[in-house]
Amino acid sequence: MQERIAQTNKVDIITVYENLMKGSRNHLRSFVKLLESRGVKYEPQVLSKEEYKEIISSSMETGGKGKP
């Protein structure tokens, strides 16, 4: 999505992409936490290990109503 953000200057479209990315990162955190609670160790399949670790080690993200 970063490529798509770079291709537009429309604030509403950028906001949608950024909120979708926040949602994806939050879902990843939630799914990994659930798997760990069941004794399953998740290994990233698409993300690099560095990007995965960065997401997992950061807090849940909030936003909405046009706020980043």
mmCIF file with all atom_site columns, N, CA and C in Angstrom:
data_model
loop_
_atom_site.group_PDB
_atom_site.id
_atom_site.type_symbol
_atom_site.label_atom_id
_atom_site.label_alt_id
_atom_site.label_comp_id
_atom_site.label_asym_id
_atom_site.label_entity_id
_atom_site.label_seq_id
_atom_site.pdbx_PDB_ins_code
_atom_site.Cartn_x
_atom_site.Cartn_y
_atom_site.Cartn_z
_atom_site.occupancy
_atom_site.B_iso_or_equiv
_atom_site.pdbx_formal_charge
_atom_site.auth_seq_id
_atom_site.auth_comp_id
_atom_site.auth_asym_id
_atom_site.auth_atom_id
_atom_site.pdbx_PDB_model_num
ATOM 1   N N  . MET A 1 1  ? 0.800   -1.194  0.000  1.00 0.00 ? 1  MET A N  1
ATOM 2   C CA . MET A 1 1  ? 0.000   0.000   0.000  1.00 0.00 ? 1  MET A CA 1
ATOM 3   C C  . MET A 1 1  ? 0.845   1.260   0.000  1.00 0.00 ? 1  MET A C  1
ATOM 4   N N  . GLN A 1 2  ? 2.068   1.135   0.488  1.00 0.00 ? 2  GLN A N  1
ATOM 5   C CA . GLN A 1 2  ? 2.942   2.307   0.493  1.00 0.00 ? 2  GLN A CA 1
ATOM 6   C C  . GLN A 1 2  ? 3.131   2.847   -0.920 1.00 0.00 ? 2  GLN A C  1
ATOM 7   N N  . GLU A 1 3  ? 3.201   1.927   -1.906 1.00 0.00 ? 3  GLU A N  1
ATOM 8   C CA . GLU A 1 3  ? 3.369   2.366   -3.291 1.00 0.00 ? 3  GLU A CA 1
ATOM 9   C C  . GLU A 1 3  ? 2.157   3.180   -3.736 1.00 0.00 ? 3  GLU A C  1
ATOM 10  N N  . ARG A 1 4  ? 0.980   2.730   -3.326 1.00 0.00 ? 4  ARG A N  1
ATOM 11  C CA . ARG A 1 4  ? -0.257  3.417   -3.711 1.00 0.00 ? 4  ARG A CA 1
ATOM 12  C C  . ARG A 1 4  ? -0.352  4.790   -3.047 1.00 0.00 ? 4  ARG A C  1
ATOM 13  N N  . ILE A 1 5  ? 0.069   4.867   -1.802 1.00 0.00 ? 5  ILE A N  1
ATOM 14  C CA . ILE A 1 5  ? 0.063   6.157   -1.106 1.00 0.00 ? 5  ILE A CA 1
ATOM 15  C C  . ILE A 1 5  ? 0.955   7.144   -1.846 1.00 0.00 ? 5  ILE A C  1
ATOM 16  N N  . ALA A 1 6  ? 2.102   6.656   -2.305 1.00 0.00 ? 6  ALA A N  1
ATOM 17  C CA . ALA A 1 6  ? 3.040   7.523   -3.020 1.00 0.00 ? 6  ALA A CA 1
ATOM 18  C C  . ALA A 1 6  ? 2.496   7.985   -4.369 1.00 0.00 ? 6  ALA A C  1
ATOM 19  N N  . GLN A 1 7  ? 1.479   7.296   -4.886 1.00 0.00 ? 7  GLN A N  1
ATOM 20  C CA . GLN A 1 7  ? 0.932   7.620   -6.204 1.00 0.00 ? 7  GLN A CA 1
ATOM 21  C C  . GLN A 1 7  ? -0.222  8.627   -6.155 1.00 0.00 ? 7  GLN A C  1
ATOM 22  N N  . THR A 1 8  ? -0.586  9.070   -4.965 1.00 0.00 ? 8  THR A N  1
ATOM 23  C CA . THR A 1 8  ? -1.715  10.013  -4.877 1.00 0.00 ? 8  THR A CA 1
ATOM 24  C C  . THR A 1 8  ? -1.393  11.149  -3.918 1.00 0.00 ? 8  THR A C  1
ATOM 25  N N  . ASN A 1 9  ? -2.104  12.230  -4.104 1.00 0.00 ? 9  ASN A N  1
ATOM 26  C CA . ASN A 1 9  ? -1.998  13.347  -3.166 1.00 0.00 ? 9  ASN A CA 1
ATOM 27  C C  . ASN A 1 9  ? -3.361  13.639  -2.551 1.00 0.00 ? 9  ASN A C  1
ATOM 28  N N  . LYS A 1 10 ? -4.319  12.735  -2.782 1.00 0.00 ? 10 LYS A N  1
ATOM 29  C CA . LYS A 1 10 ? -5.664  12.905  -2.241 1.00 0.00 ? 10 LYS A CA 1
ATOM 30  C C  . LYS A 1 10 ? -5.701  12.430  -0.785 1.00 0.00 ? 10 LYS A C  1
ATOM 31  N N  . VAL A 1 11 ? -5.982  13.367  0.108  1.00 0.00 ? 11 VAL A N  1
ATOM 32  C CA . VAL A 1 11 ? -5.933  13.104  1.543  1.00 0.00 ? 11 VAL A CA 1
ATOM 33  C C  . VAL A 1 11 ? -6.894  11.990  1.951  1.00 0.00 ? 11 VAL A C  1
ATOM 34  N N  . ASP A 1 12 ? -8.072  11.949  1.367  1.00 0.00 ? 12 ASP A N  1
ATOM 35  C CA . ASP A 1 12 ? -9.038  10.924  1.751  1.00 0.00 ? 12 ASP A CA 1
ATOM 36  C C  . ASP A 1 12 ? -8.556  9.526   1.377  1.00 0.00 ? 12 ASP A C  1
ATOM 37  N N  . ILE A 1 13 ? -7.937  9.407   0.226  1.00 0.00 ? 13 ILE A N  1
ATOM 38  C CA . ILE A 1 13 ? -7.414  8.095   -0.196 1.00 0.00 ? 13 ILE A CA 1
ATOM 39  C C  . ILE A 1 13 ? -6.239  7.692   0.682  1.00 0.00 ? 13 ILE A C  1
ATOM 40  N N  . ILE A 1 14 ? -5.351  8.613   0.973  1.00 0.00 ? 14 ILE A N  1
ATOM 41  C CA . ILE A 1 14 ? -4.210  8.337   1.848  1.00 0.00 ? 14 ILE A CA 1
ATOM 42  C C  . ILE A 1 14 ? -4.705  7.897   3.223  1.00 0.00 ? 14 ILE A C  1
ATOM 43  N N  . THR A 1 15 ? -5.719  8.577   3.749  1.00 0.00 ? 15 THR A N  1
ATOM 44  C CA . THR A 1 15 ? -6.281  8.229   5.059  1.00 0.00 ? 15 THR A CA 1
ATOM 45  C C  . THR A 1 15 ? -6.831  6.806   5.057  1.00 0.00 ? 15 THR A C  1
ATOM 46  N N  . VAL A 1 16 ? -7.534  6.442   3.993  1.00 0.00 ? 16 VAL A N  1
ATOM 47  C CA . VAL A 1 16 ? -8.082  5.082   3.896  1.00 0.00 ? 16 VAL A CA 1
ATOM 48  C C  . VAL A 1 16 ? -6.955  4.055   3.896  1.00 0.00 ? 16 VAL A C  1
ATOM 49  N N  . TYR A 1 17 ? -5.938  4.258   3.068  1.00 0.00 ? 17 TYR A N  1
ATOM 50  C CA . TYR A 1 17 ? -4.813  3.315   3.024  1.00 0.00 ? 17 TYR A CA 1
ATOM 51  C C  . TYR A 1 17 ? -4.116  3.213   4.377  1.00 0.00 ? 17 TYR A C  1
ATOM 52  N N  . GLU A 1 18 ? -3.882  4.347   5.016  1.00 0.00 ? 18 GLU A N  1
ATOM 53  C CA . GLU A 1 18 ? -3.206  4.324   6.319  1.00 0.00 ? 18 GLU A CA 1
ATOM 54  C C  . GLU A 1 18 ? -4.049  3.604   7.362  1.00 0.00 ? 18 GLU A C  1
ATOM 55  N N  . ASN A 1 19 ? -5.352  3.808   7.349  1.00 0.00 ? 19 ASN A N  1
ATOM 56  C CA . ASN A 1 19 ? -6.218  3.108   8.300  1.00 0.00 ? 19 ASN A CA 1
ATOM 57  C C  . ASN A 1 19 ? -6.269  1.609   8.011  1.00 0.00 ? 19 ASN A C  1
ATOM 58  N N  . LEU A 1 20 ? -6.254  1.223   6.745  1.00 0.00 ? 20 LEU A N  1
ATOM 59  C CA . LEU A 1 20 ? -6.198  -0.202  6.399  1.00 0.00 ? 20 LEU A CA 1
ATOM 60  C C  . LEU A 1 20 ? -4.899  -0.837  6.897  1.00 0.00 ? 20 LEU A C  1
ATOM 61  N N  . MET A 1 21 ? -3.794  -0.116  6.767  1.00 0.00 ? 21 MET A N  1
ATOM 62  C CA . MET A 1 21 ? -2.508  -0.649  7.242  1.00 0.00 ? 21 MET A CA 1
ATOM 63  C C  . MET A 1 21 ? -2.504  -0.765  8.764  1.00 0.00 ? 21 MET A C  1
ATOM 64  N N  . LYS A 1 22 ? -3.059  0.214   9.466  1.00 0.00 ? 22 LYS A N  1
ATOM 65  C CA . LYS A 1 22 ? -3.162  0.125   10.926 1.00 0.00 ? 22 LYS A CA 1
ATOM 66  C C  . LYS A 1 22 ? -3.986  -1.095  11.322 1.00 0.00 ? 22 LYS A C  1
ATOM 67  N N  . GLY A 1 23 ? -5.115  -1.278  10.649 1.00 0.00 ? 23 GLY A N  1
ATOM 68  C CA . GLY A 1 23 ? -5.969  -2.422  10.933 1.00 0.00 ? 23 GLY A CA 1
ATOM 69  C C  . GLY A 1 23 ? -5.245  -3.739  10.705 1.00 0.00 ? 23 GLY A C  1
ATOM 70  N N  . SER A 1 24 ? -4.489  -3.820  9.631  1.00 0.00 ? 24 SER A N  1
ATOM 71  C CA . SER A 1 24 ? -3.734  -5.043  9.334  1.00 0.00 ? 24 SER A CA 1
ATOM 72  C C  . SER A 1 24 ? -2.694  -5.323  10.418 1.00 0.00 ? 24 SER A C  1
ATOM 73  N N  . ARG A 1 25 ? -1.994  -4.283  10.846 1.00 0.00 ? 25 ARG A N  1
ATOM 74  C CA . ARG A 1 25 ? -0.989  -4.475  11.907 1.00 0.00 ? 25 ARG A CA 1
ATOM 75  C C  . ARG A 1 25 ? -1.662  -4.884  13.215 1.00 0.00 ? 25 ARG A C  1
ATOM 76  N N  . ASN A 1 26 ? -2.788  -4.256  13.541 1.00 0.00 ? 26 ASN A N  1
ATOM 77  C CA . ASN A 1 26 ? -3.510  -4.620  14.764 1.00 0.00 ? 26 ASN A CA 1
ATOM 78  C C  . ASN A 1 26 ? -4.010  -6.056  14.701 1.00 0.00 ? 26 ASN A C  1
ATOM 79  N N  . HIS A 1 27 ? -4.515  -6.480  13.542 1.00 0.00 ? 27 HIS A N  1
ATOM 80  C CA . HIS A 1 27 ? -4.970  -7.863  13.405 1.00 0.00 ? 27 HIS A CA 1
ATOM 81  C C  . HIS A 1 27 ? -3.816  -8.838  13.571 1.00 0.00 ? 27 HIS A C  1
ATOM 82  N N  . LEU A 1 28 ? -2.669  -8.512  13.000 1.00 0.00 ? 28 LEU A N  1
ATOM 83  C CA . LEU A 1 28 ? -1.500  -9.377  13.156 1.00 0.00 ? 28 LEU A CA 1
ATOM 84  C C  . LEU A 1 28 ? -1.147  -9.520  14.636 1.00 0.00 ? 28 LEU A C  1
ATOM 85  N N  . ARG A 1 29 ? -1.113  -8.407  15.364 1.00 0.00 ? 29 ARG A N  1
ATOM 86  C CA . ARG A 1 29 ? -0.805  -8.467  16.797 1.00 0.00 ? 29 ARG A CA 1
ATOM 87  C C  . ARG A 1 29 ? -1.806  -9.358  17.527 1.00 0.00 ? 29 ARG A C  1
ATOM 88  N N  . SER A 1 30 ? -3.080  -9.192  17.226 1.00 0.00 ? 30 SER A N  1
ATOM 89  C CA . SER A 1 30 ? -4.123  -9.979  17.893 1.00 0.00 ? 30 SER A CA 1
ATOM 90  C C  . SER A 1 30 ? -4.015  -11.458 17.565 1.00 0.00 ? 30 SER A C  1
ATOM 91  N N  . PHE A 1 31 ? -3.819  -11.788 16.297 1.00 0.00 ? 31 PHE A N  1
ATOM 92  C CA . PHE A 1 31 ? -3.723  -13.189 15.898 1.00 0.00 ? 31 PHE A CA 1
ATOM 93  C C  . PHE A 1 31 ? -2.512  -13.868 16.527 1.00 0.00 ? 31 PHE A C  1
ATOM 94  N N  . VAL A 1 32 ? -1.378  -13.168 16.543 1.00 0.00 ? 32 VAL A N  1
ATOM 95  C CA . VAL A 1 32 ? -0.170  -13.737 17.129 1.00 0.00 ? 32 VAL A CA 1
ATOM 96  C C  . VAL A 1 32 ? -0.366  -13.971 18.625 1.00 0.00 ? 32 VAL A C  1
ATOM 97  N N  . LYS A 1 33 ? -0.988  -13.011 19.296 1.00 0.00 ? 33 LYS A N  1
ATOM 98  C CA . LYS A 1 33 ? -1.259  -13.157 20.734 1.00 0.00 ? 33 LYS A CA 1
ATOM 99  C C  . LYS A 1 33 ? -2.164  -14.360 20.992 1.00 0.00 ? 33 LYS A C  1
ATOM 100 N N  . LEU A 1 34 ? -3.201  -14.535 20.170 1.00 0.00 ? 34 LEU A N  1
ATOM 101 C CA . LEU A 1 34 ? -4.100  -15.675 20.314 1.00 0.00 ? 34 LEU A CA 1
ATOM 102 C C  . LEU A 1 34 ? -3.363  -16.992 20.073 1.00 0.00 ? 34 LEU A C  1
ATOM 103 N N  . LEU A 1 35 ? -2.562  -17.037 19.023 1.00 0.00 ? 35 LEU A N  1
ATOM 104 C CA . LEU A 1 35 ? -1.796  -18.255 18.744 1.00 0.00 ? 35 LEU A CA 1
ATOM 105 C C  . LEU A 1 35 ? -0.857  -18.585 19.906 1.00 0.00 ? 35 LEU A C  1
ATOM 106 N N  . GLU A 1 36 ? -0.163  -17.574 20.424 1.00 0.00 ? 36 GLU A N  1
ATOM 107 C CA . GLU A 1 36 ? 0.753   -17.798 21.539 1.00 0.00 ? 36 GLU A CA 1
ATOM 108 C C  . GLU A 1 36 ? 0.016   -18.325 22.762 1.00 0.00 ? 36 GLU A C  1
ATOM 109 N N  . SER A 1 37 ? -1.216  -17.838 22.983 1.00 0.00 ? 37 SER A N  1
ATOM 110 C CA . SER A 1 37 ? -1.991  -18.312 24.138 1.00 0.00 ? 37 SER A CA 1
ATOM 111 C C  . SER A 1 37 ? -2.356  -19.789 23.991 1.00 0.00 ? 37 SER A C  1
ATOM 112 N N  . ARG A 1 38 ? -2.289  -20.282 22.757 1.00 0.00 ? 38 ARG A N  1
ATOM 113 C CA . ARG A 1 38 ? -2.576  -21.694 22.490 1.00 0.00 ? 38 ARG A CA 1
ATOM 114 C C  . ARG A 1 38 ? -1.319  -22.515 22.247 1.00 0.00 ? 38 ARG A C  1
ATOM 115 N N  . GLY A 1 39 ? -0.168  -21.901 22.535 1.00 0.00 ? 39 GLY A N  1
ATOM 116 C CA . GLY A 1 39 ? 1.089   -22.618 22.429 1.00 0.00 ? 39 GLY A CA 1
ATOM 117 C C  . GLY A 1 39 ? 1.656   -22.727 21.024 1.00 0.00 ? 39 GLY A C  1
ATOM 118 N N  . VAL A 1 40 ? 1.174   -21.899 20.112 1.00 0.00 ? 40 VAL A N  1
ATOM 119 C CA . VAL A 1 40 ? 1.636   -21.936 18.723 1.00 0.00 ? 40 VAL A CA 1
ATOM 120 C C  . VAL A 1 40 ? 2.567   -20.759 18.479 1.00 0.00 ? 40 VAL A C  1
ATOM 121 N N  . LYS A 1 41 ? 3.735   -21.045 17.901 1.00 0.00 ? 41 LYS A N  1
ATOM 122 C CA . LYS A 1 41 ? 4.685   -19.984 17.563 1.00 0.00 ? 41 LYS A CA 1
ATOM 123 C C  . LYS A 1 41 ? 4.504   -19.632 16.097 1.00 0.00 ? 41 LYS A C  1
ATOM 124 N N  . TYR A 1 42 ? 4.152   -18.377 15.835 1.00 0.00 ? 42 TYR A N  1
ATOM 125 C CA . TYR A 1 42 ? 3.940   -17.922 14.464 1.00 0.00 ? 42 TYR A CA 1
ATOM 126 C C  . TYR A 1 42 ? 5.255   -17.474 13.854 1.00 0.00 ? 42 TYR A C  1
ATOM 127 N N  . GLU A 1 43 ? 5.488   -17.861 12.623 1.00 0.00 ? 43 GLU A N  1
ATOM 128 C CA . GLU A 1 43 ? 6.638   -17.399 11.854 1.00 0.00 ? 43 GLU A CA 1
ATOM 129 C C  . GLU A 1 43 ? 6.111   -16.650 10.637 1.00 0.00 ? 43 GLU A C  1
ATOM 130 N N  . PRO A 1 44 ? 6.594   -15.435 10.396 1.00 0.00 ? 44 PRO A N  1
ATOM 131 C CA . PRO A 1 44 ? 6.086   -14.662 9.263  1.00 0.00 ? 44 PRO A CA 1
ATOM 132 C C  . PRO A 1 44 ? 6.344   -15.368 7.933  1.00 0.00 ? 44 PRO A C  1
ATOM 133 N N  . GLN A 1 45 ? 5.363   -15.292 7.046  1.00 0.00 ? 45 GLN A N  1
ATOM 134 C CA . GLN A 1 45 ? 5.459   -15.924 5.733  1.00 0.00 ? 45 GLN A CA 1
ATOM 135 C C  . GLN A 1 45 ? 5.667   -14.908 4.614  1.00 0.00 ? 45 GLN A C  1
ATOM 136 N N  . VAL A 1 46 ? 5.126   -13.715 4.789  1.00 0.00 ? 46 VAL A N  1
ATOM 137 C CA . VAL A 1 46 ? 5.213   -12.693 3.748  1.00 0.00 ? 46 VAL A CA 1
ATOM 138 C C  . VAL A 1 46 ? 6.076   -11.529 4.203  1.00 0.00 ? 46 VAL A C  1
ATOM 139 N N  . LEU A 1 47 ? 5.851   -11.069 5.420  1.00 0.00 ? 47 LEU A N  1
ATOM 140 C CA . LEU A 1 47 ? 6.647   -9.968  5.973  1.00 0.00 ? 47 LEU A CA 1
ATOM 141 C C  . LEU A 1 47 ? 8.067   -10.432 6.254  1.00 0.00 ? 47 LEU A C  1
ATOM 142 N N  . SER A 1 48 ? 9.007   -9.500  6.184  1.00 0.00 ? 48 SER A N  1
ATOM 143 C CA . SER A 1 48 ? 10.366  -9.828  6.616  1.00 0.00 ? 48 SER A CA 1
ATOM 144 C C  . SER A 1 48 ? 10.348  -10.008 8.135  1.00 0.00 ? 48 SER A C  1
ATOM 145 N N  . LYS A 1 49 ? 11.318  -10.732 8.654  1.00 0.00 ? 49 LYS A N  1
ATOM 146 C CA . LYS A 1 49 ? 11.377  -10.927 10.102 1.00 0.00 ? 49 LYS A CA 1
ATOM 147 C C  . LYS A 1 49 ? 11.534  -9.592  10.826 1.00 0.00 ? 49 LYS A C  1
ATOM 148 N N  . GLU A 1 50 ? 12.255  -8.669  10.220 1.00 0.00 ? 50 GLU A N  1
ATOM 149 C CA . GLU A 1 50 ? 12.463  -7.361  10.833 1.00 0.00 ? 50 GLU A CA 1
ATOM 150 C C  . GLU A 1 50 ? 11.146  -6.578  10.905 1.00 0.00 ? 50 GLU A C  1
ATOM 151 N N  . GLU A 1 51 ? 10.404  -6.574  9.796  1.00 0.00 ? 51 GLU A N  1
ATOM 152 C CA . GLU A 1 51 ? 9.128   -5.850  9.782  1.00 0.00 ? 51 GLU A CA 1
ATOM 153 C C  . GLU A 1 51 ? 8.142   -6.491  10.758 1.00 0.00 ? 51 GLU A C  1
ATOM 154 N N  . TYR A 1 52 ? 8.119   -7.808  10.791 1.00 0.00 ? 52 TYR A N  1
ATOM 155 C CA . TYR A 1 52 ? 7.251   -8.544  11.712 1.00 0.00 ? 52 TYR A CA 1
ATOM 156 C C  . TYR A 1 52 ? 7.577   -8.182  13.160 1.00 0.00 ? 52 TYR A C  1
ATOM 157 N N  . LYS A 1 53 ? 8.853   -8.228  13.516 1.00 0.00 ? 53 LYS A N  1
ATOM 158 C CA . LYS A 1 53 ? 9.260   -7.908  14.888 1.00 0.00 ? 53 LYS A CA 1
ATOM 159 C C  . LYS A 1 53 ? 8.905   -6.470  15.254 1.00 0.00 ? 53 LYS A C  1
ATOM 160 N N  . GLU A 1 54 ? 9.068   -5.564  14.302 1.00 0.00 ? 54 GLU A N  1
ATOM 161 C CA . GLU A 1 54 ? 8.736   -4.161  14.555 1.00 0.00 ? 54 GLU A CA 1
ATOM 162 C C  . GLU A 1 54 ? 7.246   -4.006  14.862 1.00 0.00 ? 54 GLU A C  1
ATOM 163 N N  . ILE A 1 55 ? 6.406   -4.687  14.099 1.00 0.00 ? 55 ILE A N  1
ATOM 164 C CA . ILE A 1 55 ? 4.960   -4.605  14.315 1.00 0.00 ? 55 ILE A CA 1
ATOM 165 C C  . ILE A 1 55 ? 4.577   -5.237  15.646 1.00 0.00 ? 55 ILE A C  1
ATOM 166 N N  . ILE A 1 56 ? 5.059   -6.435  15.891 1.00 0.00 ? 56 ILE A N  1
ATOM 167 C CA . ILE A 1 56 ? 4.688   -7.184  17.090 1.00 0.00 ? 56 ILE A CA 1
ATOM 168 C C  . ILE A 1 56 ? 5.146   -6.475  18.364 1.00 0.00 ? 56 ILE A C  1
ATOM 169 N N  . SER A 1 57 ? 6.283   -5.807  18.295 1.00 0.00 ? 57 SER A N  1
ATOM 170 C CA . SER A 1 57 ? 6.822   -5.169  19.501 1.00 0.00 ? 57 SER A CA 1
ATOM 171 C C  . SER A 1 57 ? 6.223   -3.785  19.751 1.00 0.00 ? 57 SER A C  1
ATOM 172 N N  . SER A 1 58 ? 5.382   -3.307  18.857 1.00 0.00 ? 58 SER A N  1
ATOM 173 C CA . SER A 1 58 ? 4.766   -1.998  19.058 1.00 0.00 ? 58 SER A CA 1
ATOM 174 C C  . SER A 1 58 ? 3.328   -2.149  19.563 1.00 0.00 ? 58 SER A C  1
ATOM 175 N N  . SER A 1 59 ? 2.796   -1.070  20.086 1.00 0.00 ? 59 SER A N  1
ATOM 176 C CA . SER A 1 59 ? 1.455   -1.065  20.675 1.00 0.00 ? 59 SER A CA 1
ATOM 177 C C  . SER A 1 59 ? 0.368   -1.083  19.607 1.00 0.00 ? 59 SER A C  1
ATOM 178 N N  . MET A 1 60 ? -0.839  -1.471  20.043 1.00 0.00 ? 60 MET A N  1
ATOM 179 C CA . MET A 1 60 ? -2.001  -1.395  19.180 1.00 0.00 ? 60 MET A CA 1
ATOM 180 C C  . MET A 1 60 ? -2.174  0.061   18.740 1.00 0.00 ? 60 MET A C  1
ATOM 181 N N  . GLU A 1 61 ? -2.649  0.242   17.520 1.00 0.00 ? 61 GLU A N  1
ATOM 182 C CA . GLU A 1 61 ? -2.803  1.584   16.956 1.00 0.00 ? 61 GLU A CA 1
ATOM 183 C C  . GLU A 1 61 ? -4.280  1.966   16.934 1.00 0.00 ? 61 GLU A C  1
ATOM 184 N N  . THR A 1 62 ? -4.527  3.231   17.181 1.00 0.00 ? 62 THR A N  1
ATOM 185 C CA . THR A 1 62 ? -5.888  3.734   17.122 1.00 0.00 ? 62 THR A CA 1
ATOM 186 C C  . THR A 1 62 ? -5.953  4.842   16.087 1.00 0.00 ? 62 THR A C  1
ATOM 187 N N  . GLY A 1 63 ? -7.117  5.272   15.810 1.00 0.00 ? 63 GLY A N  1
ATOM 188 C CA . GLY A 1 63 ? -7.310  6.333   14.835 1.00 0.00 ? 63 GLY A CA 1
ATOM 189 C C  . GLY A 1 63 ? -8.792  6.427   14.549 1.00 0.00 ? 63 GLY A C  1
ATOM 190 N N  . GLY A 1 64 ? -9.105  7.186   13.578 1.00 0.00 ? 64 GLY A N  1
ATOM 191 C CA . GLY A 1 64 ? -10.495 7.331   13.185 1.00 0.00 ? 64 GLY A CA 1
ATOM 192 C C  . GLY A 1 64 ? -10.884 8.775   13.125 1.00 0.00 ? 64 GLY A C  1
ATOM 193 N N  . LYS A 1 65 ? -11.996 9.023   12.524 1.00 0.00 ? 65 LYS A N  1
ATOM 194 C CA . LYS A 1 65 ? -12.519 10.385  12.361 1.00 0.00 ? 65 LYS A CA 1
ATOM 195 C C  . LYS A 1 65 ? -11.464 11.310  11.764 1.00 0.00 ? 65 LYS A C  1
ATOM 196 N N  . GLY A 1 66 ? -10.692 10.755  10.818 1.00 0.00 ? 66 GLY A N  1
ATOM 197 C CA . GLY A 1 66 ? -9.684  11.554  10.134 1.00 0.00 ? 66 GLY A CA 1
ATOM 198 C C  . GLY A 1 66 ? -8.409  11.772  10.902 1.00 0.00 ? 66 GLY A C  1
ATOM 199 N N  . LYS A 1 67 ? -8.265  11.130  12.061 1.00 0.00 ? 67 LYS A N  1
ATOM 200 C CA . LYS A 1 67 ? -7.066  11.320  12.870 1.00 0.00 ? 67 LYS A CA 1
ATOM 201 C C  . LYS A 1 67 ? -6.107  10.148  12.632 1.00 0.00 ? 67 LYS A C  1
ATOM 202 N N  . PRO A 1 68 ? -4.807  10.443  12.459 1.00 0.00 ? 68 PRO A N  1
ATOM 203 C CA . PRO A 1 68 ? -3.837  9.352   12.255 1.00 0.00 ? 68 PRO A CA 1
ATOM 204 C C  . PRO A 1 68 ? -3.587  8.560   13.509 1.00 0.00 ? 68 PRO A C  1
#
